[in-house]
JSON list of C-alpha atoms in Angstrom, two decimals:
[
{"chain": "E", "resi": 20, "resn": "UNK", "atom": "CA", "xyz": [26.89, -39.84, 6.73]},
{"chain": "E", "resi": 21, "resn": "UNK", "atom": "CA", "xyz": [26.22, -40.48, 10.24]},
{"chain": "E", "resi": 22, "resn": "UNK", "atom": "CA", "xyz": [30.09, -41.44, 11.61]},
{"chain": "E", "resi": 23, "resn": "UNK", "atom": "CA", "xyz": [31.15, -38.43, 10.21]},
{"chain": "E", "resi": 24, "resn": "UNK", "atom": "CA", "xyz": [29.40, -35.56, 12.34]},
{"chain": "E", "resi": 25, "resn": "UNK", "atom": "CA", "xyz": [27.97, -37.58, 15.16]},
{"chain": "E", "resi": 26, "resn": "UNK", "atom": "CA", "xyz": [27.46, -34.03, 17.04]},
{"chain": "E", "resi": 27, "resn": "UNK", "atom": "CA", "xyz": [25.63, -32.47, 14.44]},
{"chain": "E", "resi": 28, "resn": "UNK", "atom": "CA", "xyz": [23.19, -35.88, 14.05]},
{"chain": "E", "resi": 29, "resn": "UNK", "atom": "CA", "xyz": [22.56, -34.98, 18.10]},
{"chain": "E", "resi": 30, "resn": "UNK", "atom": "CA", "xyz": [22.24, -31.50, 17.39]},
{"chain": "E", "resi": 31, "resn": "UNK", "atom": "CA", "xyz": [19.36, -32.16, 14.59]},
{"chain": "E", "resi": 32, "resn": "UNK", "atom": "CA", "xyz": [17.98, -34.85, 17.21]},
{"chain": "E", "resi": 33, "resn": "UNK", "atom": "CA", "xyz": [17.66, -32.15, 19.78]},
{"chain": "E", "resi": 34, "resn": "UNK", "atom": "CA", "xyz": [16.14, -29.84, 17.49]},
{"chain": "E", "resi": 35, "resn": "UNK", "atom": "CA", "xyz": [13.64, -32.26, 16.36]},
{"chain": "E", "resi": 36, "resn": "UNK", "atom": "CA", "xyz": [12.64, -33.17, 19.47]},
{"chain": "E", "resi": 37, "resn": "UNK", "atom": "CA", "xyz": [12.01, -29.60, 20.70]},
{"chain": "E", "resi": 38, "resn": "UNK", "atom": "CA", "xyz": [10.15, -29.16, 18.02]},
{"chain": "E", "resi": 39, "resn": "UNK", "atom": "CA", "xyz": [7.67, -31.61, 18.53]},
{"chain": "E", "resi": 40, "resn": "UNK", "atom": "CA", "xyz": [7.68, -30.96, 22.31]},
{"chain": "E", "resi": 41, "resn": "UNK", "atom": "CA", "xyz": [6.71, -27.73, 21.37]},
{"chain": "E", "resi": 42, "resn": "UNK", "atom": "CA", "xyz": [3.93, -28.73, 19.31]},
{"chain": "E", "resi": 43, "resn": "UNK", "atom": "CA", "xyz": [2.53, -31.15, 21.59]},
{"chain": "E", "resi": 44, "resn": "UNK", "atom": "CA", "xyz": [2.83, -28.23, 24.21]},
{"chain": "E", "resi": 45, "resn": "UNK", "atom": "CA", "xyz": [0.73, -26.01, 21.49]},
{"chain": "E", "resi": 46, "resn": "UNK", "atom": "CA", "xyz": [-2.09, -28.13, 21.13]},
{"chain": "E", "resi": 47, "resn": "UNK", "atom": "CA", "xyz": [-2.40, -28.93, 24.90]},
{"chain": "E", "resi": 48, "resn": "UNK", "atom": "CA", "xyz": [-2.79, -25.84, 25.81]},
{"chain": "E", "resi": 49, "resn": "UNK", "atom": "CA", "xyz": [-4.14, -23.82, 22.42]},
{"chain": "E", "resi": 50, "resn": "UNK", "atom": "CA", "xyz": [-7.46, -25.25, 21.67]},
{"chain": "E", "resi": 51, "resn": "UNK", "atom": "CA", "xyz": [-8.40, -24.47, 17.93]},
{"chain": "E", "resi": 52, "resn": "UNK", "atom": "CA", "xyz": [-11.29, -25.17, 17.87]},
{"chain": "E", "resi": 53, "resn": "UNK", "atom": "CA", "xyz": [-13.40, -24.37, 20.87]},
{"chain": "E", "resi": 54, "resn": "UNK", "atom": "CA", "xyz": [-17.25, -26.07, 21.17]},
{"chain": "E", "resi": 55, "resn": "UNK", "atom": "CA", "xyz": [-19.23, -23.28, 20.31]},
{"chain": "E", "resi": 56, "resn": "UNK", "atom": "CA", "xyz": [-23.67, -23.43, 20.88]},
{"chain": "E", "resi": 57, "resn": "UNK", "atom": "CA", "xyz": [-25.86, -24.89, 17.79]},
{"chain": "E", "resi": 58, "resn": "UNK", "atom": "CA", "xyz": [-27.95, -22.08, 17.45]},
{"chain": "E", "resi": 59, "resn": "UNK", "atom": "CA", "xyz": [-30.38, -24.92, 15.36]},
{"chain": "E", "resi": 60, "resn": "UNK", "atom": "CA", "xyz": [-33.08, -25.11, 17.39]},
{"chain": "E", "resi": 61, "resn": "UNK", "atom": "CA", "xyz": [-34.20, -21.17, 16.35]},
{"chain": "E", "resi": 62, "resn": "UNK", "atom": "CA", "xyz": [-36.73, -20.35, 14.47]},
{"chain": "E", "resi": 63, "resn": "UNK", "atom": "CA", "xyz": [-35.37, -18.00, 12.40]},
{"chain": "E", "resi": 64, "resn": "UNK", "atom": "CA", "xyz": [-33.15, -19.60, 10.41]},
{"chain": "E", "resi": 65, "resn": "UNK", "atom": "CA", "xyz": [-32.81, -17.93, 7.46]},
{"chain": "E", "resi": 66, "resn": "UNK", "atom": "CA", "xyz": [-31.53, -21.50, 5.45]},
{"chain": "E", "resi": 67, "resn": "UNK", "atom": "CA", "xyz": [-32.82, -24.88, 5.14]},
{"chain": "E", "resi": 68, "resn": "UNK", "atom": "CA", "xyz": [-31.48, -27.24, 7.26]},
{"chain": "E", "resi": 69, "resn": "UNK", "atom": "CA", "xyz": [-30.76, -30.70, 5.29]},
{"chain": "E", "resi": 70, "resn": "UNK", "atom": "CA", "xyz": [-31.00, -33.56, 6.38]},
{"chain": "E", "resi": 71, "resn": "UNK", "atom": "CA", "xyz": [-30.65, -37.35, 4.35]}
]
């Protein structure tokens, strides 16, 4: 219950938020997925491209 430990509620509040800072921080700065050159106008593809 929360009027029991108020300090460890803050504690797990603090925590939280650092953790999410953290992951905001991650994916600002570490880009995954970086754009990378379609290599589809070649020739020599060696698969069919499909298209609907």
């Amino acid at each position: 219950m929360p009027q029991m430990a108020p300090l460890y509620w803050l504690f797990l509040f603090l925590f939280f938020l650092s953790t999410l800072l953290v992951f905001f921080m991650m994916n600002y700065f570490i880009k995954p997925f970086e754009k990378k050159e379609h290599s589809l106008s070649k020739k020599d593809l060696k698969f069919k491209v499909w298209t609907l």
